[in-house]
PDB file of C-alpha atoms in Angstrom:
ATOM      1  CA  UNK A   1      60.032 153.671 158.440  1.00  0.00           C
ATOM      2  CA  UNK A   2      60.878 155.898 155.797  1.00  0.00           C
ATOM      3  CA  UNK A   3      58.333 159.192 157.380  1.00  0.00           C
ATOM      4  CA  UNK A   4      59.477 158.202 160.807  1.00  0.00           C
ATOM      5  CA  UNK A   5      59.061 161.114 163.562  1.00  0.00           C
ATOM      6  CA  UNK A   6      61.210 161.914 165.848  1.00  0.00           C
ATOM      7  CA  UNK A   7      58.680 164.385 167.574  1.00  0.00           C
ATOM      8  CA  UNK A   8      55.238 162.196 166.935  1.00  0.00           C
ATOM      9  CA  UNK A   9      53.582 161.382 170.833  1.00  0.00           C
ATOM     10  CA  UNK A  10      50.411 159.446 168.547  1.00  0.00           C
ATOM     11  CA  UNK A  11      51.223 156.958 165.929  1.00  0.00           C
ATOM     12  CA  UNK A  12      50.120 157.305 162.453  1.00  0.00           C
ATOM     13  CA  UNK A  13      50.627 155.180 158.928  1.00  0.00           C
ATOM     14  CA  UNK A  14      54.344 154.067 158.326  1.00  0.00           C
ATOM     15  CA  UNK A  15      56.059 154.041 155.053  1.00  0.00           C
ATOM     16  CA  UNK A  16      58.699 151.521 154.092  1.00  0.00           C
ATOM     17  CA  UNK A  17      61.129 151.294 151.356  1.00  0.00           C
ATOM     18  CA  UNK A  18      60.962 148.624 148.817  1.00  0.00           C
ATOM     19  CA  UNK A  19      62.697 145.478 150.190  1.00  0.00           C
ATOM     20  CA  UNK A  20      66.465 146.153 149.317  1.00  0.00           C
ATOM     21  CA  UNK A  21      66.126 149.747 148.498  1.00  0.00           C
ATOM     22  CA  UNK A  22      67.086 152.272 151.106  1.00  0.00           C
ATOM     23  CA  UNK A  23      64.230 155.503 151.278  1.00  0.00           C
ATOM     24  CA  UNK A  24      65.715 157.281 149.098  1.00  0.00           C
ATOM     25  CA  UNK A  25      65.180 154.672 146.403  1.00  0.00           C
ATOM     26  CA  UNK A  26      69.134 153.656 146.032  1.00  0.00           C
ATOM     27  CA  UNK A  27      69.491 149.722 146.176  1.00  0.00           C
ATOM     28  CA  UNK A  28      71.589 148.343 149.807  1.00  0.00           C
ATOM     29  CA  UNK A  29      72.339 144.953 147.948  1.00  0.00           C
ATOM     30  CA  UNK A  30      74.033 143.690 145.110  1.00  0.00           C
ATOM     31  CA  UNK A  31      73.188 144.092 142.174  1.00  0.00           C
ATOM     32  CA  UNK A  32      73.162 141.357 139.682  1.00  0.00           C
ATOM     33  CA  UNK A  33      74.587 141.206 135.643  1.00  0.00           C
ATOM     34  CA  UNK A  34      71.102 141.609 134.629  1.00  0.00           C
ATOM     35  CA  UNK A  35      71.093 145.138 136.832  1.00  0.00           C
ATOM     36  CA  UNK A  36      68.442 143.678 138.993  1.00  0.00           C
ATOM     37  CA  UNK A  37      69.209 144.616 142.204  1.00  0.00           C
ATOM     38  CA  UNK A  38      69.489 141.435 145.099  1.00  0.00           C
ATOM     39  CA  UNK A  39      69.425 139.529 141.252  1.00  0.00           C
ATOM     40  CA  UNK A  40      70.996 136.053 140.917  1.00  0.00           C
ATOM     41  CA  UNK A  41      72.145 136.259 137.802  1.00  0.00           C
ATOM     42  CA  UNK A  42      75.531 135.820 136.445  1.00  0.00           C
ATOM     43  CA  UNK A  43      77.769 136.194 133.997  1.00  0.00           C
ATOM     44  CA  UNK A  44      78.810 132.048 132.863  1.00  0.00           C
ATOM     45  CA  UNK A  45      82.698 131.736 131.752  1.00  0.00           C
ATOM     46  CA  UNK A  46      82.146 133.245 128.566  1.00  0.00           C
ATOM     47  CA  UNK A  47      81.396 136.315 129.785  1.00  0.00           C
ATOM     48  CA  UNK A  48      77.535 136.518 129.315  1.00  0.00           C
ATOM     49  CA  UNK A  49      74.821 137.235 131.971  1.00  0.00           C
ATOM     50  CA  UNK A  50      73.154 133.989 132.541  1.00  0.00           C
ATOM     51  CA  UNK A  51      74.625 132.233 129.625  1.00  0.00           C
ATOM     52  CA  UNK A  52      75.411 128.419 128.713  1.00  0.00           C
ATOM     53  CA  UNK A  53      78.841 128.548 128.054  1.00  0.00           C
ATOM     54  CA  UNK A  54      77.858 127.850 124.490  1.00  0.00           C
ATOM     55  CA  UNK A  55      79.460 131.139 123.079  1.00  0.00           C
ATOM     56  CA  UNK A  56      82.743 130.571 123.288  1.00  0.00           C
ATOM     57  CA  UNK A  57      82.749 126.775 123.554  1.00  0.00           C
ATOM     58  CA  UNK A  58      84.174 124.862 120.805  1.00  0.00           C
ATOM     59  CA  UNK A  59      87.118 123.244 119.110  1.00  0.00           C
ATOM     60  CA  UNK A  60      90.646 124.547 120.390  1.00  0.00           C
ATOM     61  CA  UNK A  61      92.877 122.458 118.101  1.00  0.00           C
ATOM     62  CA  UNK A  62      93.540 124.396 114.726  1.00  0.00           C
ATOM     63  CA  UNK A  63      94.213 121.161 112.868  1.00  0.00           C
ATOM     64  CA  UNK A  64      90.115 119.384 113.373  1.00  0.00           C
ATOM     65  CA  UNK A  65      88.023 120.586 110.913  1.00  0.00           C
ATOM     66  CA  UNK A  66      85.567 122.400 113.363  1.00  0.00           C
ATOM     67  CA  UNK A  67      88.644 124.220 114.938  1.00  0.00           C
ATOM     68  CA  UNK A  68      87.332 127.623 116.472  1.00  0.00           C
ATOM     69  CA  UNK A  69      89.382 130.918 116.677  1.00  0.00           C
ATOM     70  CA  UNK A  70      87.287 132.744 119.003  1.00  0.00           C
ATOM     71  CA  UNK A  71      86.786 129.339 121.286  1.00  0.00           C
ATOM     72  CA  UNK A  72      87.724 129.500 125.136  1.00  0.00           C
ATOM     73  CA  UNK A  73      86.135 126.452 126.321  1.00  0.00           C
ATOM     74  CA  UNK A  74      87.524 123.370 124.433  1.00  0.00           C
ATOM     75  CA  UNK A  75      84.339 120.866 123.303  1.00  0.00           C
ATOM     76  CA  UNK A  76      84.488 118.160 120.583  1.00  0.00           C
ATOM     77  CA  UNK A  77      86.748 118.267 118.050  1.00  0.00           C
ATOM     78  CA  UNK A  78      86.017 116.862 114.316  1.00  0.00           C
ATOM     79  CA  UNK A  79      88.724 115.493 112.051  1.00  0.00           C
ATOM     80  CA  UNK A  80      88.875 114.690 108.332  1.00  0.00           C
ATOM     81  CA  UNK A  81      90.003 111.026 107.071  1.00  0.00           C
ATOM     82  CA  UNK A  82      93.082 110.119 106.346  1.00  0.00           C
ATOM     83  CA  UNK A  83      94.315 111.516 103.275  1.00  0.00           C
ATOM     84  CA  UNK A  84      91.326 113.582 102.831  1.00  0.00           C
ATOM     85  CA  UNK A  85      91.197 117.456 103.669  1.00  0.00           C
ATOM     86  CA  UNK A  86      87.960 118.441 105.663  1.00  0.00           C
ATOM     87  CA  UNK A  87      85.740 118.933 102.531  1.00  0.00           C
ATOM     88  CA  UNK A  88      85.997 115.867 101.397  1.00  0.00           C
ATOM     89  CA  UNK A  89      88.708 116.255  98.739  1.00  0.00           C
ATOM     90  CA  UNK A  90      91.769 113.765  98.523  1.00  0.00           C
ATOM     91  CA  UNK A  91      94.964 116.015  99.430  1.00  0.00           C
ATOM     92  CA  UNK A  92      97.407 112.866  98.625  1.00  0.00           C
ATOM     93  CA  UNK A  93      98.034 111.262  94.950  1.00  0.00           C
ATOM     94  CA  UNK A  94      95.521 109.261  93.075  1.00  0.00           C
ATOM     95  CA  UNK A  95      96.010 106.619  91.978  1.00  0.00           C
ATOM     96  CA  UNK A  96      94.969 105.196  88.512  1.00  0.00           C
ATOM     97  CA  UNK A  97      91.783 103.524  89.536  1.00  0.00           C
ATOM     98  CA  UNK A  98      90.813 106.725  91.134  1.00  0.00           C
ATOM     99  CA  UNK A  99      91.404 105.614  94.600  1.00  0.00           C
ATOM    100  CA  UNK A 100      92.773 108.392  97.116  1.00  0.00           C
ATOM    101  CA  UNK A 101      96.379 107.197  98.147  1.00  0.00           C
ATOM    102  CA  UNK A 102      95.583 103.265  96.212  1.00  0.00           C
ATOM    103  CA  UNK A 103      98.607 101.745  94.964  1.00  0.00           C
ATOM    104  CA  UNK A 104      97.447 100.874  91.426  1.00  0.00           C
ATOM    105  CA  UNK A 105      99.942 101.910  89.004  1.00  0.00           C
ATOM    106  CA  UNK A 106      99.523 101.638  85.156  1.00  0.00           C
ATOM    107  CA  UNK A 107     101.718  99.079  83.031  1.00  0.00           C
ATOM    108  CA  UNK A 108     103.609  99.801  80.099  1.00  0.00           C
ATOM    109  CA  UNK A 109     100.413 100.127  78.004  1.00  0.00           C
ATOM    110  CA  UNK A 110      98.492 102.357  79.953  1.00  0.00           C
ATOM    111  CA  UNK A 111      95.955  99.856  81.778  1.00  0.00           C
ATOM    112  CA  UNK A 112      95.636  99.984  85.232  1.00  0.00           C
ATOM    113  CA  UNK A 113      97.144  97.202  87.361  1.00  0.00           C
ATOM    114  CA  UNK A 114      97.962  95.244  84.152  1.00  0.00           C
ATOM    115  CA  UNK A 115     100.540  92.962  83.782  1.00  0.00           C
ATOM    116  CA  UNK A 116     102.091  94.496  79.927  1.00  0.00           C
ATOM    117  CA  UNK A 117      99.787  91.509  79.120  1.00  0.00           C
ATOM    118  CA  UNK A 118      98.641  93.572  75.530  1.00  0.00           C
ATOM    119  CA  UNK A 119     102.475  94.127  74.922  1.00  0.00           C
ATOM    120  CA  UNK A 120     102.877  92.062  71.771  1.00  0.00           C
ATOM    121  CA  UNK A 121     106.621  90.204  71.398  1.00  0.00           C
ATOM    122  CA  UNK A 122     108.205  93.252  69.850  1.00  0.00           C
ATOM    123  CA  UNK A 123     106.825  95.738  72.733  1.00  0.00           C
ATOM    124  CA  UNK A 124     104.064  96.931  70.709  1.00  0.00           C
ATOM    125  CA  UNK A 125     100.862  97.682  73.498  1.00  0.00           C
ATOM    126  CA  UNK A 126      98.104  96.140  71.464  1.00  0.00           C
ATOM    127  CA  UNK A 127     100.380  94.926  69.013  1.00  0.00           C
ATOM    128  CA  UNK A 128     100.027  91.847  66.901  1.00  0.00           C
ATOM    129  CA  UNK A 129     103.569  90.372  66.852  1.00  0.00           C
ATOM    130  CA  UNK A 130     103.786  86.480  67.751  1.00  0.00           C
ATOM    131  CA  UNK A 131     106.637  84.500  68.839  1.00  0.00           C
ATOM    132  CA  UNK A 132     107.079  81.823  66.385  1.00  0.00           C
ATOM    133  CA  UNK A 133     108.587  78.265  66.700  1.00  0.00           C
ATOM    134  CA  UNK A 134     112.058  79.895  66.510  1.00  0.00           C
ATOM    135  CA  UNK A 135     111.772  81.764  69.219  1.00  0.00           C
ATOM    136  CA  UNK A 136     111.193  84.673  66.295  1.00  0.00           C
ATOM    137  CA  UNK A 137     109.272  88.102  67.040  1.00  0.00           C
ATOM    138  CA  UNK A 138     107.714  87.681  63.870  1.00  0.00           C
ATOM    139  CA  UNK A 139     104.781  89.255  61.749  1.00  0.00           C
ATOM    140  CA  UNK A 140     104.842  92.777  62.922  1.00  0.00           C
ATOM    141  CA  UNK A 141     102.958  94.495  59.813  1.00  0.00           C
ATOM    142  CA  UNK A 142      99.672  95.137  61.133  1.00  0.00           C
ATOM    143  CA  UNK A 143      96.493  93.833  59.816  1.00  0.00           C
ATOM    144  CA  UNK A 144      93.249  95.079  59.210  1.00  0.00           C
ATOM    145  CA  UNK A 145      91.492  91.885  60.256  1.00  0.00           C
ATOM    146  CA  UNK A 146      93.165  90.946  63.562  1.00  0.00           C
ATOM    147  CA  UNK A 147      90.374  88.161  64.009  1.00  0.00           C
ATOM    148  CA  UNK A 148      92.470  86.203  61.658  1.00  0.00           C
ATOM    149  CA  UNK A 149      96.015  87.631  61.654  1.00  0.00           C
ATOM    150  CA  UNK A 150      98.133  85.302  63.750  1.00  0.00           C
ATOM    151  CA  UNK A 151      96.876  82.652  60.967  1.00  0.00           C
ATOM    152  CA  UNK A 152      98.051  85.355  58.780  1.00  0.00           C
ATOM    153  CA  UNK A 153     101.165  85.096  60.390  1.00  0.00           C
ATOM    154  CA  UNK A 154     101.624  81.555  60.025  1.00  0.00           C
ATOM    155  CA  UNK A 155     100.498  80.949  56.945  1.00  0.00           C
ATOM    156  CA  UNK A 156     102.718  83.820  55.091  1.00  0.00           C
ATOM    157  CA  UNK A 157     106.391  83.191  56.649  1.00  0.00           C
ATOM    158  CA  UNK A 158     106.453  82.637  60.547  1.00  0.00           C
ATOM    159  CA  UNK A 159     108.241  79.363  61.292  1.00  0.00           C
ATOM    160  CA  UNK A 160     105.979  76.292  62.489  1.00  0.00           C
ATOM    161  CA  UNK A 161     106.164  72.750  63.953  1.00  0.00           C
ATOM    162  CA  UNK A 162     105.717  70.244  61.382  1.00  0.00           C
ATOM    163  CA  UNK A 163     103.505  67.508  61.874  1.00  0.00           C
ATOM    164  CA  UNK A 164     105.992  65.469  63.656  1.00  0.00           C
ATOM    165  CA  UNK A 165     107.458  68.334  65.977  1.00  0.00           C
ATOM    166  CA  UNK A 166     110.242  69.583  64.381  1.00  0.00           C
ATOM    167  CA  UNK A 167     110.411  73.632  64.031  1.00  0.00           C
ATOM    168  CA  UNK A 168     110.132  74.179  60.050  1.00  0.00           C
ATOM    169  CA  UNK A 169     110.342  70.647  59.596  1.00  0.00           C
ATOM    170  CA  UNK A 170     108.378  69.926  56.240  1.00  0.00           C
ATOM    171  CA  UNK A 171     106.787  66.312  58.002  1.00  0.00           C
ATOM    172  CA  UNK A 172     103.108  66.127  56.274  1.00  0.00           C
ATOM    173  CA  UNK A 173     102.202  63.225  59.228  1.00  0.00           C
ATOM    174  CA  UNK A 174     102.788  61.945  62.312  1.00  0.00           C
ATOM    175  CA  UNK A 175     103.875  58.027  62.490  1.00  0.00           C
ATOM    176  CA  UNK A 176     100.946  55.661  62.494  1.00  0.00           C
ATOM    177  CA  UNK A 177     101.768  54.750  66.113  1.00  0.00           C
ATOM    178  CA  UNK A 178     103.005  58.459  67.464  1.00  0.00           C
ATOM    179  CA  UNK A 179     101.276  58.651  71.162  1.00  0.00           C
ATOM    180  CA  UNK A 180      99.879  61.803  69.911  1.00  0.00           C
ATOM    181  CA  UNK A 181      97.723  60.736  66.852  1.00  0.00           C
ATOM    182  CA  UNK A 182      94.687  60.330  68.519  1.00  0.00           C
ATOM    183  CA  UNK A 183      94.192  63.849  69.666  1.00  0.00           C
ATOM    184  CA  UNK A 184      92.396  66.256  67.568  1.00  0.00           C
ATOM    185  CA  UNK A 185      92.034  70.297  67.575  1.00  0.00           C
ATOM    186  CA  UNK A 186      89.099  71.322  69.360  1.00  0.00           C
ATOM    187  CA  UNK A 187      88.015  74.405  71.920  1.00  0.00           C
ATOM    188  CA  UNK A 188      85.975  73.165  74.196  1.00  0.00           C
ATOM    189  CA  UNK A 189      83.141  74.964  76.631  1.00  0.00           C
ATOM    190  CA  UNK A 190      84.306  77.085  79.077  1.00  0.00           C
ATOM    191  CA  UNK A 191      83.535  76.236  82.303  1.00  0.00           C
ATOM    192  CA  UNK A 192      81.470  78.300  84.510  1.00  0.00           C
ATOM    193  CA  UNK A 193      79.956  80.146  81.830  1.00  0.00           C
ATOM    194  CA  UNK A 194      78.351  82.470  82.538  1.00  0.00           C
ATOM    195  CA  UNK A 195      81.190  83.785  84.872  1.00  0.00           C
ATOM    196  CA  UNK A 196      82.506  86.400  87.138  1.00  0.00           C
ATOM    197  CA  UNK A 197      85.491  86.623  87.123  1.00  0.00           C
ATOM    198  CA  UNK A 198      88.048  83.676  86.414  1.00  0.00           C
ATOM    199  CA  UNK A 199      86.622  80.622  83.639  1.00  0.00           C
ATOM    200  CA  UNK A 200      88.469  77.972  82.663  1.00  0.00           C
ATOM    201  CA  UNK A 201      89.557  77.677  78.847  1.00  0.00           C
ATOM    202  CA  UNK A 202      89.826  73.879  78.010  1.00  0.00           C
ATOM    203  CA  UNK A 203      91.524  72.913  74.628  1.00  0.00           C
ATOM    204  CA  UNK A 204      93.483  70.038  72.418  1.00  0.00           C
ATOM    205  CA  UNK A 205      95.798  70.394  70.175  1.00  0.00           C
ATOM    206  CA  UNK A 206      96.941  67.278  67.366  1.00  0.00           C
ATOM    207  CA  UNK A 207      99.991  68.823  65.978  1.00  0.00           C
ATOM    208  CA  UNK A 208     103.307  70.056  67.487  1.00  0.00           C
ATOM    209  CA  UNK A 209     102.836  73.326  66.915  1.00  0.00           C
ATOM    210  CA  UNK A 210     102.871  77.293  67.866  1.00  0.00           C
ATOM    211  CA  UNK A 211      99.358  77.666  70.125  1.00  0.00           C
ATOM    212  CA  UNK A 212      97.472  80.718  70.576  1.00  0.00           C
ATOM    213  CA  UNK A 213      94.310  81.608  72.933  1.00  0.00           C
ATOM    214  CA  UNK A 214      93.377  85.380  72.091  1.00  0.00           C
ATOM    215  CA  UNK A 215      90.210  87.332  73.804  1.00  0.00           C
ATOM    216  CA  UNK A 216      87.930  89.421  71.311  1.00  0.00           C
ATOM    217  CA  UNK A 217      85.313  92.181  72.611  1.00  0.00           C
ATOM    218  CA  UNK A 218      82.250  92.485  70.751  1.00  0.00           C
ATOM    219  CA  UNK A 219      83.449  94.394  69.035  1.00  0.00           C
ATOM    220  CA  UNK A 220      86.105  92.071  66.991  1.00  0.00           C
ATOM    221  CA  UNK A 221      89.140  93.870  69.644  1.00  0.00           C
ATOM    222  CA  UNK A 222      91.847  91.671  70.546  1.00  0.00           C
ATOM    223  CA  UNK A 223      91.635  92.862  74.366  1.00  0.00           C
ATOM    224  CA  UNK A 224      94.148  90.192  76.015  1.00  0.00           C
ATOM    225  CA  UNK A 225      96.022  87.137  74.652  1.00  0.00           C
ATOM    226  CA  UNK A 226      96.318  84.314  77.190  1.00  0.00           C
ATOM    227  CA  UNK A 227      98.565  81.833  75.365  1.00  0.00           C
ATOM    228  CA  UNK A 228     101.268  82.580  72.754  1.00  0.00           C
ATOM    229  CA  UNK A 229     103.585  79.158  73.228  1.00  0.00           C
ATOM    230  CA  UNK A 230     104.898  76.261  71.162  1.00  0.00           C
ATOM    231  CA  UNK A 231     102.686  73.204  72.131  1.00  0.00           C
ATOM    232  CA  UNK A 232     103.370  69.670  71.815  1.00  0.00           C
ATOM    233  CA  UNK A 233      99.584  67.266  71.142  1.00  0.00           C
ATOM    234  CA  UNK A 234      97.580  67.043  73.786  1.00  0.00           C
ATOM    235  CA  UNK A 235      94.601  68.360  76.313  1.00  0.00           C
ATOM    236  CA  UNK A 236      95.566  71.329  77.993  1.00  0.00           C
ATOM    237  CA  UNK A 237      93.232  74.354  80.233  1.00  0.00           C
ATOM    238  CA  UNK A 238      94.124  77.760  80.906  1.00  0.00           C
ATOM    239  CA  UNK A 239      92.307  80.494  82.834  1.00  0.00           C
ATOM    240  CA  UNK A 240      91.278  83.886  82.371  1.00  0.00           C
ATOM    241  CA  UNK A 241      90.893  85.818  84.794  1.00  0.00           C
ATOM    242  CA  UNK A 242      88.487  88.937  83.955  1.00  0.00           C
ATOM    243  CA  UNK A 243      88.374  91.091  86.886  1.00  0.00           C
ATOM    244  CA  UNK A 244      90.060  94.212  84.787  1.00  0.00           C
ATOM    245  CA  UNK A 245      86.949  93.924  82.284  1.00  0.00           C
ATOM    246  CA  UNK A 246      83.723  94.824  82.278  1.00  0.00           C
ATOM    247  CA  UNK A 247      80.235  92.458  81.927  1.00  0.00           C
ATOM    248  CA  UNK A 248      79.716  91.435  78.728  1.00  0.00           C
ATOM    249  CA  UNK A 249      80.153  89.002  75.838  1.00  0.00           C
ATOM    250  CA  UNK A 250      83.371  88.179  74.696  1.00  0.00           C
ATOM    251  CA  UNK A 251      84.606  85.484  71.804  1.00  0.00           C
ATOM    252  CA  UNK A 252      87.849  82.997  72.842  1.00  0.00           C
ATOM    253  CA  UNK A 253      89.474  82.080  69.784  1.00  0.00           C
ATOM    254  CA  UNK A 254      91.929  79.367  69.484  1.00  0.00           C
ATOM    255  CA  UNK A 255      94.651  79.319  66.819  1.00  0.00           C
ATOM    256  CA  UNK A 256      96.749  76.369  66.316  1.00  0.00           C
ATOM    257  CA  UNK A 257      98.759  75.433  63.099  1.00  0.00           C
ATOM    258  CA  UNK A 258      96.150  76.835  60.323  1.00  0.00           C
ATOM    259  CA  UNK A 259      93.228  76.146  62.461  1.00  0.00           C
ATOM    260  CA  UNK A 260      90.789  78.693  63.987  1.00  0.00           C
ATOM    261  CA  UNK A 261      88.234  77.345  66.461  1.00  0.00           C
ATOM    262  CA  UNK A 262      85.780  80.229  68.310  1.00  0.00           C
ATOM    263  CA  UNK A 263      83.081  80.209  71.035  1.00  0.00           C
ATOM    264  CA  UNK A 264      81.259  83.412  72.946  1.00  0.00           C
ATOM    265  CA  UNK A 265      82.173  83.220  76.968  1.00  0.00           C
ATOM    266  CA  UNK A 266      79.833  85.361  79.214  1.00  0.00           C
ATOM    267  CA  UNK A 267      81.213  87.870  81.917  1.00  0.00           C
ATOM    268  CA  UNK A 268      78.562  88.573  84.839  1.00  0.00           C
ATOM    269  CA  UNK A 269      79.406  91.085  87.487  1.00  0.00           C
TER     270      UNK A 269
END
């Protein structure tokens, strides 16, 4: 006891210390990180009394995205996609569609992942130059009605197959029995229609002769010509294939000699 008596013959009360503290108050155990003495607390690997570890946990690689500079304890690390940087952003080239590290490129014209298919014959983008029955670049002044200017172009000087084939041939008609005779000029419907995104363009022609298949926005815009060739008489199809364009109505026109036929065509996406 802490008033123990050496001399005492008769017993009296006996004081104790408090259990791990000596009499004079001073603790006899350890004391913990807390400063409770006989405490079980401890400090955890970061360094703080009775904590989770979660202080200095985290992401030890300096190239993740959640990468930690103060971080001891490596956790889960958090990466960016490929060819993106960690906010998102696209740190490689785009490409002309807008896609991060896409391989679309634009032709000659400017249009992305087209085929120089609005390059007229004399390398004019959107130009309005046809290739005759010569084999001429021909008709290069530009109109202001392009609806009808290859017929422009036929009717004021570009060289055309005569009625029985021959390249400025001055035939007026074909022999009664030509194998040709009996077919006439005529654009048929396009089939599906509506579409999305390829339609098939079916046609006849009854003259040997320069044929053209043109595409027209709403707008009256020659967007794309599909057929610029010398044709012999006959039923022919062709397809167009849409996928660069967006939903809407369009007008196929057919040109053939000094003929014009026209019908709308319906793009659905």
């Amino acid at each position: 006891a802490c008033n123990y008596s050496l001399t005492a013959t008769i017993s009296s009360e006996c004081e104790y210390s408090e259990i791990n503290y000596d009499c004079n108050g001073n603790c006899n155990v350890e004391v913990d990180c807390a400063g409770v003495c006989g405490g079980i607390l401890v400090d955890d690997d970061c360094g703080v009394c009775d904590g989770d570890n979660s202080s200095c946990t985290g992401c030890m690689d300096d190239t993740a995205c959640n990468y930690s500079l103060t971080a001891t304890i490596s956790s889960e690390c958090e990466y960016s996609e490929i060819n993106y940087d960690c906010n998102g952003n696209c740190n490689v080239e785009v490409d002309c569609a807008g896609e991060c590290d896409g391989e679309a490129a634009e032709d000659d014209c400017g249009v992305c992942n087209g085929n120089n298919n609005t390059m007229d014959c004399s390398g004019v983008c959107e130009g309005s130059a046809i290739v005759d029955c010569a084999g001429e670049c021909t008709c290069t002044q530009t109109w202001n009605d392009k609806t009808e200017h290859n017929l422009y172009c036929i009717l004021l000087g570009a060289a055309i197959v005569d009625e029985c084939g021959v390249c400025n041939g001055d035939c007026d008609e074909p022999l009664a029995n030509d194998l040709y005779y009996s077919y006439e000029f005529k654009l048929s419907p396009n089939y599906p229609n509506p579409f999305n995104p390829t339609t098939t363009i079916n046609y006849s022609t009854a003259t040997f002769s320069t044929v053209n298949i043109l595409i027209y926005s709403m707008s009256g815009e020659l967007i794309q010509t599909i057929m610029n060739s010398s044709q012999q008489p006959g039923q022919y199809s062709v397809k167009w294939n849409a996928s660069n364009f967006p939903s809407g109505l369009y007008f196929v026109k057919l040109i053939s000699s000094n003929k014009i036929a026209e019908q709308k065509i319906l793009l659905i996406k």
